[in-house]
XYZ file of C-alpha atoms in Angstrom:
497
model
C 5.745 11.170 -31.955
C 2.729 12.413 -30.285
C 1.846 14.383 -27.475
C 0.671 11.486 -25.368
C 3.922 9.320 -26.443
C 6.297 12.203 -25.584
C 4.710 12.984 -22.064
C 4.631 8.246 -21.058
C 8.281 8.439 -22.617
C 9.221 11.203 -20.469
C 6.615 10.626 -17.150
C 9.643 10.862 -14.881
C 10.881 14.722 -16.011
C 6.943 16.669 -15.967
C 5.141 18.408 -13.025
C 1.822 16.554 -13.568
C -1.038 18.599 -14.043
C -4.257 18.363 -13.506
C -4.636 18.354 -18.061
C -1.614 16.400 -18.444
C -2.980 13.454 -15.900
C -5.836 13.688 -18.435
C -3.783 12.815 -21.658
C -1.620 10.464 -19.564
C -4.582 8.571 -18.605
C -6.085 8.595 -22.661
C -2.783 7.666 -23.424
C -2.997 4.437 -21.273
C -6.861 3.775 -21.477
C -7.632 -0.417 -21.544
C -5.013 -1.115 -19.103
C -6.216 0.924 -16.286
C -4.714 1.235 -12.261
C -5.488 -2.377 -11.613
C -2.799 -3.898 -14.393
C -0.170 -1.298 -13.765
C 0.162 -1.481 -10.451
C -0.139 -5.492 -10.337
C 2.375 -5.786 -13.206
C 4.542 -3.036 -11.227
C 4.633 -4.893 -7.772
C 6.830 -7.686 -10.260
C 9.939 -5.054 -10.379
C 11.999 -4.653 -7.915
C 11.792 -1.071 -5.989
C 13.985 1.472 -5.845
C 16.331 1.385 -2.095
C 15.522 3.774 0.449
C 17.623 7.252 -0.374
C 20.229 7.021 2.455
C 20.348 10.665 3.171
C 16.605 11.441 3.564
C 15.110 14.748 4.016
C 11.140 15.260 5.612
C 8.919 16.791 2.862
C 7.737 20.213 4.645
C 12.045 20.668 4.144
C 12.073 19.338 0.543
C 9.116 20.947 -0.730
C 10.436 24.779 0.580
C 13.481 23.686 -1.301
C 14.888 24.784 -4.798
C 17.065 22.072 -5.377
C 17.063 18.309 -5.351
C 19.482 16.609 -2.704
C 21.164 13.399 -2.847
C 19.261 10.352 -4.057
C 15.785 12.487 -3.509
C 14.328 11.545 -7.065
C 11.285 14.132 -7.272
C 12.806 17.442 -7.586
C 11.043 20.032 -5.052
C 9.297 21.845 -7.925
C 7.785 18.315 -9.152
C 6.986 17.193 -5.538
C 5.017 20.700 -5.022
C 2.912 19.308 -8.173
C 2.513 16.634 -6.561
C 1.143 17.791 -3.276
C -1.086 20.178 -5.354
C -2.848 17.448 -6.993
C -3.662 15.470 -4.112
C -4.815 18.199 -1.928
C -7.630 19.300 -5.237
C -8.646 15.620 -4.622
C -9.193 16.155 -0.999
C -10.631 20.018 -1.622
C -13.569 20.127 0.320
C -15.339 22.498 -2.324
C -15.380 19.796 -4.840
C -18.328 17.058 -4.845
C -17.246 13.148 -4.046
C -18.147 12.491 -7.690
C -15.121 15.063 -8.704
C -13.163 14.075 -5.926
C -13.343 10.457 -6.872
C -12.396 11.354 -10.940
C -9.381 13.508 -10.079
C -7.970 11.024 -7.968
C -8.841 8.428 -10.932
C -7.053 10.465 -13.178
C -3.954 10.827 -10.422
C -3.862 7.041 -10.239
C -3.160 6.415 -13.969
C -0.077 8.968 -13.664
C 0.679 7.204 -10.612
C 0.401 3.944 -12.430
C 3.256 4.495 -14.868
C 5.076 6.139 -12.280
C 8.915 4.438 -11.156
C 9.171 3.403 -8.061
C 11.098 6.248 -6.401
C 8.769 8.471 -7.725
C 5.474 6.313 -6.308
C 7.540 6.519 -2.996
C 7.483 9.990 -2.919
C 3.690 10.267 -2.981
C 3.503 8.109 -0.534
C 5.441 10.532 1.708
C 3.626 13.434 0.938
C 0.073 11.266 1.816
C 1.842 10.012 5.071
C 3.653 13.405 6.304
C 1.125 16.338 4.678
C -1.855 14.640 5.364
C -2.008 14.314 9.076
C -4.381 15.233 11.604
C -3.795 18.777 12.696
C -1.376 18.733 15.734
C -2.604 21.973 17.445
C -6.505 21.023 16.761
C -5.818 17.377 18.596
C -4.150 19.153 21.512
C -6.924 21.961 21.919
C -9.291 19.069 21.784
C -7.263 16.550 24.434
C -7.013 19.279 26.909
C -11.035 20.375 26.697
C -11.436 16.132 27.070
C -9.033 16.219 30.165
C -10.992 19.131 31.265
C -14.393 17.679 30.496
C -13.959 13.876 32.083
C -16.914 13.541 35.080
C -18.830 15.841 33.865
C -21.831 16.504 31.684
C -19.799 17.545 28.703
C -17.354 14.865 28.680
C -19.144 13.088 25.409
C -19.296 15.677 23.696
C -15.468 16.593 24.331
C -14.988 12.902 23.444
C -16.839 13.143 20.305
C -14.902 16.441 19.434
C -11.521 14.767 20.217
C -12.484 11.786 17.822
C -12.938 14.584 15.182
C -9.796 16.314 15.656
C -7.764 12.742 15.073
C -9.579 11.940 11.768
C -6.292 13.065 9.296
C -7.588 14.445 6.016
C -5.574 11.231 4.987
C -8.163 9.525 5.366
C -10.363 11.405 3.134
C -8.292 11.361 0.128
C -7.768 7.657 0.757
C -11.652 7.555 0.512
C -11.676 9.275 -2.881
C -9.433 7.300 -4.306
C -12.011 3.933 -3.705
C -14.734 6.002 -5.271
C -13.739 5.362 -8.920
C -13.756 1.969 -10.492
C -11.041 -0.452 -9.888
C -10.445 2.510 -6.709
C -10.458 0.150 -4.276
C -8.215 -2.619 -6.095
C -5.742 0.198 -6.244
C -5.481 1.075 -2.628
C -4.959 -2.884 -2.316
C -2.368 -2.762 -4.567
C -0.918 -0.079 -3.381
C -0.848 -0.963 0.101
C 1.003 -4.531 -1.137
C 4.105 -2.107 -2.609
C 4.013 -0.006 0.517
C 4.671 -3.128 3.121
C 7.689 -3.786 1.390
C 9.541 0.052 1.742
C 7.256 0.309 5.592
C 9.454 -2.018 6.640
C 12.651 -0.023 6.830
C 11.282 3.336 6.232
C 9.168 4.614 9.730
C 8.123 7.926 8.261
C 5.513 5.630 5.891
C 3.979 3.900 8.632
C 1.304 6.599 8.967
C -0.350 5.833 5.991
C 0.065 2.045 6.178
C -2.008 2.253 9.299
C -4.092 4.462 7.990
C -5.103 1.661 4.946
C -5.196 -1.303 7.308
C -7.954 0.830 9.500
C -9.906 1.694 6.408
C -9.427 -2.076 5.093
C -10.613 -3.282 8.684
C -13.651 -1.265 7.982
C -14.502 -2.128 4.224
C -13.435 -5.570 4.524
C -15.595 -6.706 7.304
C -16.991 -9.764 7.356
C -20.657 -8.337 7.600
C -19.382 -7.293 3.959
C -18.395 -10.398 2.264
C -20.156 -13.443 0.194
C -18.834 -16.950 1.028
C -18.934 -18.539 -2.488
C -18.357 -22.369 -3.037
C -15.508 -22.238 -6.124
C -16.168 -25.466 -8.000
C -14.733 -27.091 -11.678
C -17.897 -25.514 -13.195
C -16.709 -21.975 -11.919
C -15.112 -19.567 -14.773
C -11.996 -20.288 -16.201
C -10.798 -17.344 -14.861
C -11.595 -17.731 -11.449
C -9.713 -21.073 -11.812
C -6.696 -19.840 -12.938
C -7.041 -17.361 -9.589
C -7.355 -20.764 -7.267
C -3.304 -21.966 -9.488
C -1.823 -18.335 -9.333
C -2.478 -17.776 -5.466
C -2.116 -21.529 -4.031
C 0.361 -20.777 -1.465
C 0.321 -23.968 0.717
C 0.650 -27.340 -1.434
C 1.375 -25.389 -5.373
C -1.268 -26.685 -7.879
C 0.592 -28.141 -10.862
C -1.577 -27.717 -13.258
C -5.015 -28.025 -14.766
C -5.670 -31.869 -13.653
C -4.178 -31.573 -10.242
C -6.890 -28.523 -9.665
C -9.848 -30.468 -11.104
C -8.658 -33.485 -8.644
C -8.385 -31.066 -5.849
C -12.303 -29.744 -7.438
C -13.580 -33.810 -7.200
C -16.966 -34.641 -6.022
C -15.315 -35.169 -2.485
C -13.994 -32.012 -2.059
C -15.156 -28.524 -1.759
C -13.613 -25.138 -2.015
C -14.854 -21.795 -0.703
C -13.555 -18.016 -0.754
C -14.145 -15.002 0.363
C -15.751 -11.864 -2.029
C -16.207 -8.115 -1.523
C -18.563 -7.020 -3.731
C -15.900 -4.350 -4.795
C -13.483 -6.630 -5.939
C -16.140 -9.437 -7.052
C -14.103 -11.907 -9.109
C -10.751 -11.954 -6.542
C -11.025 -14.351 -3.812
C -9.630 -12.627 -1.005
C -9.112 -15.820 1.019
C -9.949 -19.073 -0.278
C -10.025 -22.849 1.802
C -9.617 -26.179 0.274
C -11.516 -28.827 2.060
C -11.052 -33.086 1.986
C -14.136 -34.979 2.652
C -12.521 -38.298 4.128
C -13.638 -40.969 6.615
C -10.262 -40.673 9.140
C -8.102 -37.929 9.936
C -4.821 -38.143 7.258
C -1.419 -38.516 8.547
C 0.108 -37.435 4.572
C -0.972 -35.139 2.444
C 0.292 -36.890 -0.612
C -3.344 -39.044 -1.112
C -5.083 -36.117 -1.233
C -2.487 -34.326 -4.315
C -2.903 -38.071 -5.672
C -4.788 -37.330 -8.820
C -4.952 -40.590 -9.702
C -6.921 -41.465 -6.567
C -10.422 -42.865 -6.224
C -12.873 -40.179 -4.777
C -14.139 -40.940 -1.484
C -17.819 -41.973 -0.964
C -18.937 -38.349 0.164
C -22.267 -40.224 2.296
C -19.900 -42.522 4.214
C -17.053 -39.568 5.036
C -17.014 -38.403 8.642
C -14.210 -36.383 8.328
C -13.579 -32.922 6.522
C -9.858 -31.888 6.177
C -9.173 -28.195 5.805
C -6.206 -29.187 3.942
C -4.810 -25.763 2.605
C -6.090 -22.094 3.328
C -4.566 -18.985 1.268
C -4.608 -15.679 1.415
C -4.740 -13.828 -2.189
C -4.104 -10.302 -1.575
C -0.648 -9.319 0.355
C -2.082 -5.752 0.864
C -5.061 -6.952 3.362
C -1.714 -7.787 5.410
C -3.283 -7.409 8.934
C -6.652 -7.740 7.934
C -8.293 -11.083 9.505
C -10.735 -13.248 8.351
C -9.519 -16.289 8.057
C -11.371 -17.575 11.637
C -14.573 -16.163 9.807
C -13.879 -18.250 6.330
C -13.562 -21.692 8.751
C -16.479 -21.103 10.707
C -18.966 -20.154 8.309
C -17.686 -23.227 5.870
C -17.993 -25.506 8.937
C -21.604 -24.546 9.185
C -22.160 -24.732 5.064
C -20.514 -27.895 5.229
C -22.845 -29.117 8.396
C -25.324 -27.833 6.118
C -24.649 -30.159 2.851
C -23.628 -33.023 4.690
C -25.404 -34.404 8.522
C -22.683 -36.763 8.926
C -20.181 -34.787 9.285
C -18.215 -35.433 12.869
C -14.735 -34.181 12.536
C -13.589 -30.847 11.457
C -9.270 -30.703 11.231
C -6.784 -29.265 8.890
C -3.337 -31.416 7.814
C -1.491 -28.308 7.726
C 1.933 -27.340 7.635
C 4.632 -26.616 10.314
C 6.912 -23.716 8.414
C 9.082 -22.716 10.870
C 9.717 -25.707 12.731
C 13.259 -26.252 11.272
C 14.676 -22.940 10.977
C 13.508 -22.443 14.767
C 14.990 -25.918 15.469
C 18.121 -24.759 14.223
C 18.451 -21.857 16.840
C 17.087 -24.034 19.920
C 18.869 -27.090 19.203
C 21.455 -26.548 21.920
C 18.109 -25.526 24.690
C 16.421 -28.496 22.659
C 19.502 -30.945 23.710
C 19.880 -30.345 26.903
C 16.132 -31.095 28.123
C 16.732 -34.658 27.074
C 17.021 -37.148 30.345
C 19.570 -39.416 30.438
C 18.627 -42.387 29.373
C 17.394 -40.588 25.703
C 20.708 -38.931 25.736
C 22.385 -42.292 25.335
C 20.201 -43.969 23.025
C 20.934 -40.669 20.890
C 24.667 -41.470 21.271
C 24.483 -44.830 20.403
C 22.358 -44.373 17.619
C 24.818 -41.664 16.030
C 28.017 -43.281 16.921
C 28.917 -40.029 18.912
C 30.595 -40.101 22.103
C 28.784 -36.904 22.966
C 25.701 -34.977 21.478
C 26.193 -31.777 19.423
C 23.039 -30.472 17.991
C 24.700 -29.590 14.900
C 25.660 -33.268 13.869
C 21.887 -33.696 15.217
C 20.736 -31.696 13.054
C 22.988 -32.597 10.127
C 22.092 -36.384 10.550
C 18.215 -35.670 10.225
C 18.404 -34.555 6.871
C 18.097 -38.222 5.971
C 14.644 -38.006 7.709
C 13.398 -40.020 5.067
C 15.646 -43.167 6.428
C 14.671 -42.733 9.943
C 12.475 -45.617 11.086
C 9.720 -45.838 13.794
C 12.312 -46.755 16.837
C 14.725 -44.135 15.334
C 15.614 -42.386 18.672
C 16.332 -39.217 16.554
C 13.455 -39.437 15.006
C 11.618 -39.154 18.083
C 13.659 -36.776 19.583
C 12.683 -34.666 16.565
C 8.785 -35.328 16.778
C 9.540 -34.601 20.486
C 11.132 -30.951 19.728
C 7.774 -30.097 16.795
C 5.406 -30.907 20.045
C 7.319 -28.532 21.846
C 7.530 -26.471 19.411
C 3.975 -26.478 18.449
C 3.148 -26.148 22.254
C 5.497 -24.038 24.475
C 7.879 -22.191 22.185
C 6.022 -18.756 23.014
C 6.308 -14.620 22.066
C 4.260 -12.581 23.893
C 2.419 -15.108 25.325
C 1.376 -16.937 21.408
C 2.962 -19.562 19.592
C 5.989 -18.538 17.430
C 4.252 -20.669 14.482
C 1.974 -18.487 12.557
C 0.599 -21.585 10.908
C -0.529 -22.573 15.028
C -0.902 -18.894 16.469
C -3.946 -18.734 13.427
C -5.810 -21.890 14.318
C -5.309 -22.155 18.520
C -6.309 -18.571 18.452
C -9.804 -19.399 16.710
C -10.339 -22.343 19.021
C -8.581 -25.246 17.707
C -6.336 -27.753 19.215
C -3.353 -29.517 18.549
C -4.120 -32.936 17.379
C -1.703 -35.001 16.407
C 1.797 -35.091 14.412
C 2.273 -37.082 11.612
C 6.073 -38.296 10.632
C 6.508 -38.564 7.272
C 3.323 -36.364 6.039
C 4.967 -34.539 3.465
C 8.484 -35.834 2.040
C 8.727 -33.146 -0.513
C 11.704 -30.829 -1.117
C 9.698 -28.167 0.484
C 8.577 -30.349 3.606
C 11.645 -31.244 4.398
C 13.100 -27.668 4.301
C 10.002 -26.458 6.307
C 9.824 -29.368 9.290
C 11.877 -32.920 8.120
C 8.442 -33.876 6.721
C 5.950 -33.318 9.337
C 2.796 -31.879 9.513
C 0.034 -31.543 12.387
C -3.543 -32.035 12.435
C -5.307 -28.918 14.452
C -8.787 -29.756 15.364
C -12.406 -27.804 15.717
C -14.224 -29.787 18.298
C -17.237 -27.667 17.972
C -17.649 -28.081 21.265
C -14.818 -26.834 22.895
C -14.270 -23.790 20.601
C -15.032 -21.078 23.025
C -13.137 -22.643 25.968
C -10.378 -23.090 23.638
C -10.347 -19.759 22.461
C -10.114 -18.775 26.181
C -7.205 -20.867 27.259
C -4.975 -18.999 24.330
C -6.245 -15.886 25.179
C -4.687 -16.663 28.847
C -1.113 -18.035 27.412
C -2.736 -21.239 27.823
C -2.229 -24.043 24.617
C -4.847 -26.265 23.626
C -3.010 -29.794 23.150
C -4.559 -33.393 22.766
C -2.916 -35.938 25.536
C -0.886 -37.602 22.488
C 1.023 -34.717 21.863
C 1.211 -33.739 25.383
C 2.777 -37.288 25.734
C 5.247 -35.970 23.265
C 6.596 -32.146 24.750
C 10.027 -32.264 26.213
């Protein structure tokens, strides 16, 4: 066995070293921080030690406590290596190939073990606490008077954490930045019910805020003629209708539709977002013509209509990062662009929390119903009295339910009000709605019926909605949500309970 062998078999039990992240990173040259970490976010992680100690305690320990899995010796290591990345004596160019070298250890590293760096970057990496004070109080001190930007400007100083820094070196090497992505995507997951790692997940969505700006990214039409692997990006990260194979994408790639994503010219063969678009000549009530692959395409000069029919994000670690509004309007205007004739801009999207939501409010839901509804419900069930649970139970035989089906339409009645009214803080509890009111849209129209799959019916009995751009009304849309105020056509206002 050789040295580099020994030292991947045993990566768990060494203090890594500034030589030894050398060898480790010979030792696993070709596959590089991008396929570890991808192929590592597959594996389940390691739970949150129950009896947790902060790492200023841990790393003036001897000893190893409880279900801590870096010893205090190791974690030292550790700490050591990241802070000769951040060393201000070194150049960005050595900077940036130490903390290459760090991320292939890190790579191989088990998840307990990745965990632990992430507490030392969260908790030994903040801004000083004594500089930020000296610097709040000289602010405080300096407001209406002729030093009070400069005290401002020092304060901003004093709250830039050397975090950030050695977040910076790690995107100068290649493949740096799909690391941090990565690495963020692992870190969500343990952020959730671990607070002390919340520092540096804030600390990566404000740098990915920064670098991912729109002002920084290509809008790129993706078509059948686009690399083979870019295609097999548009199957792998489909997250709204699943593409089932080569000849449903190339259907969904016709000469009536269109696709476009989002680049960063760091990551410049990942679509970061990516929108697939229907040309049609009315607004579709199903979605299962345009999955049909043995459909006619539409005659693109006659369509009116283009249907923004599924939008997915790729990358879970640009969590919080927005630019989904940006990826609509500037294919609107590329689509205005290609075709003049263009008059309706909508989506057929989904409504994916309709029935879990449904099944919380169905007693609130129930008891908004006037009389003369109330009855017809009765009579239709056979019931001598309505309980939302039998409601509820019956309409999983939506499929059955005709037109005049008075649950049926007590059921299209509770999406509109759900799509509408059913508010947190002032947005809609959809996300699906909350994403395309807030960028100006309006609810259009429900569709019964629209999609019949297994996955429809577990998301909303079936139905979709139709939100719509009227390019027009964008801006006065846009302000109506941002008073608590929901956009609505009159036919679905006709429908609200």
């Amino acid at each position: 066995m050789n040295s580099a062998e020994w030292i991947s078999r045993n990566v768990s039990h060494w203090l890594p070293s500034a030589d030894s992240l050398k060898k480790l990173a010979l030792a696993t040259a070709g596959r590089g921080p991008l396929a570890s970490v991808s192929e590592a976010a597959t594996v389940p992680d390691e739970p949150v030690p129950t009896r947790v100690r902060p790492t200023r305690e841990r790393l003036k320990a001897s000893l190893r406590r409880g279900d801590e899995v870096m010893s205090p010796r190791q974690l030292r290591g550790i700490l050591e290596q990241l802070r000769s990345i951040v060393d201000n004596q070194v150049s960005e160019v050595e900077g940036g190939r130490r903390a290459s070298q760090f991320a292939d250890w890190y790579c191989q590293a088990k998840p307990g073990q990745r965990r632990d760096c992430w507490l030392l970057m969260s908790e030994q990496f903040a801004p000083d606490p004594q500089l930020v004070l000296q610097a709040q109080q000289q602010y405080e001190l300096a407001l209406n008077t002729a030093d009070e930007g400069r005290a401002e400007m020092a304060l901003r100083l004093a709250l830039v954490s050397p975090r950030a820094r050695l977040l910076q070196r790690f995107a100068a090497f290649e493949n740096g930045v799909r690391f941090l992505v990565d690495m963020r995507a692992q870190l969500l997951v343990q952020a959730k019910s671990d607070k002390r790692l919340l520092a540096l997940d804030g600390e990566l969505e404000g740098l990915f805020s920064t670098w991912f700006e729109v002002a920084f990214l290509e809008l790129r039409s993706i078509s059948w003629n686009s690399p083979a692997s870019m295609l097999e990006k548009l199957i792998q990260y489909e997250a709204v209708h699943d593409i089932r194979g080569w000849s449903d994408l190339k259907n969904r790639l016709d000469s009536d539709r269109r696709c476009y994503g989002f680049f960063h010219p760091r990551l410049p063969n990942e679509p970061l977002i990516f929108v697939e678009v229907a040309l049609l000549d009315a607004l579709p009530d199903k979605i299962a013509p345009l999955l049909d692959e043995s459909a006619a395409a539409v005659n693109i000069k006659k369509a009116s209509h283009a249907i923004f029919y599924s939008i997915s994000n790729t990358q879970r670690g640009l969590h919080g990062v927005s630019f989904g509004d940006s990826l609509i309007k500037q294919v609107v205007e590329t689509l205005k662009l290609e075709f003049s004739q263009l008059k309706v801009f909508a989506t057929l999207s989904p409504i994916p929390g309709f029935r879990t939501w449904l099944t919380r409010h169905g007693d609130e839901m129930v008891g908004k119903l006037d009389d003369k509804a109330r009855v017809a419900l009765e009579v239709a069930l056979g019931v001598p009295a309505l309980d939302p649970k039998e409601m509820l139970a019956a309409a999983d035989a939506a499929q059955s339910l005709d037109d005049k089906s008075p649950l049926r339409q007590w059921l299209m009645r509770c999406a509109a009000f759900y799509l509408a009214d059913a508010l947190q803080d002032g947005k809609p509890v959809d996300p699906v709605t909350r994403f395309h009111l807030g960028n100006g849209a309006r609810v259009e129209q429900i569709n019964w019926g629209a999609d019949f799959s297994a996955k429809g019916l577990k998301q909303s009995y079936g139905m979709m909605v139709n939100y719509q751009y009227d390019l027009k009304r964008l801006d006065t849309y846009r302000a109506q949500f941002a008073s608590g105020k929901m956009a609505v056509s009159s036919r679905v206002r006709a429908l609200r309970l």
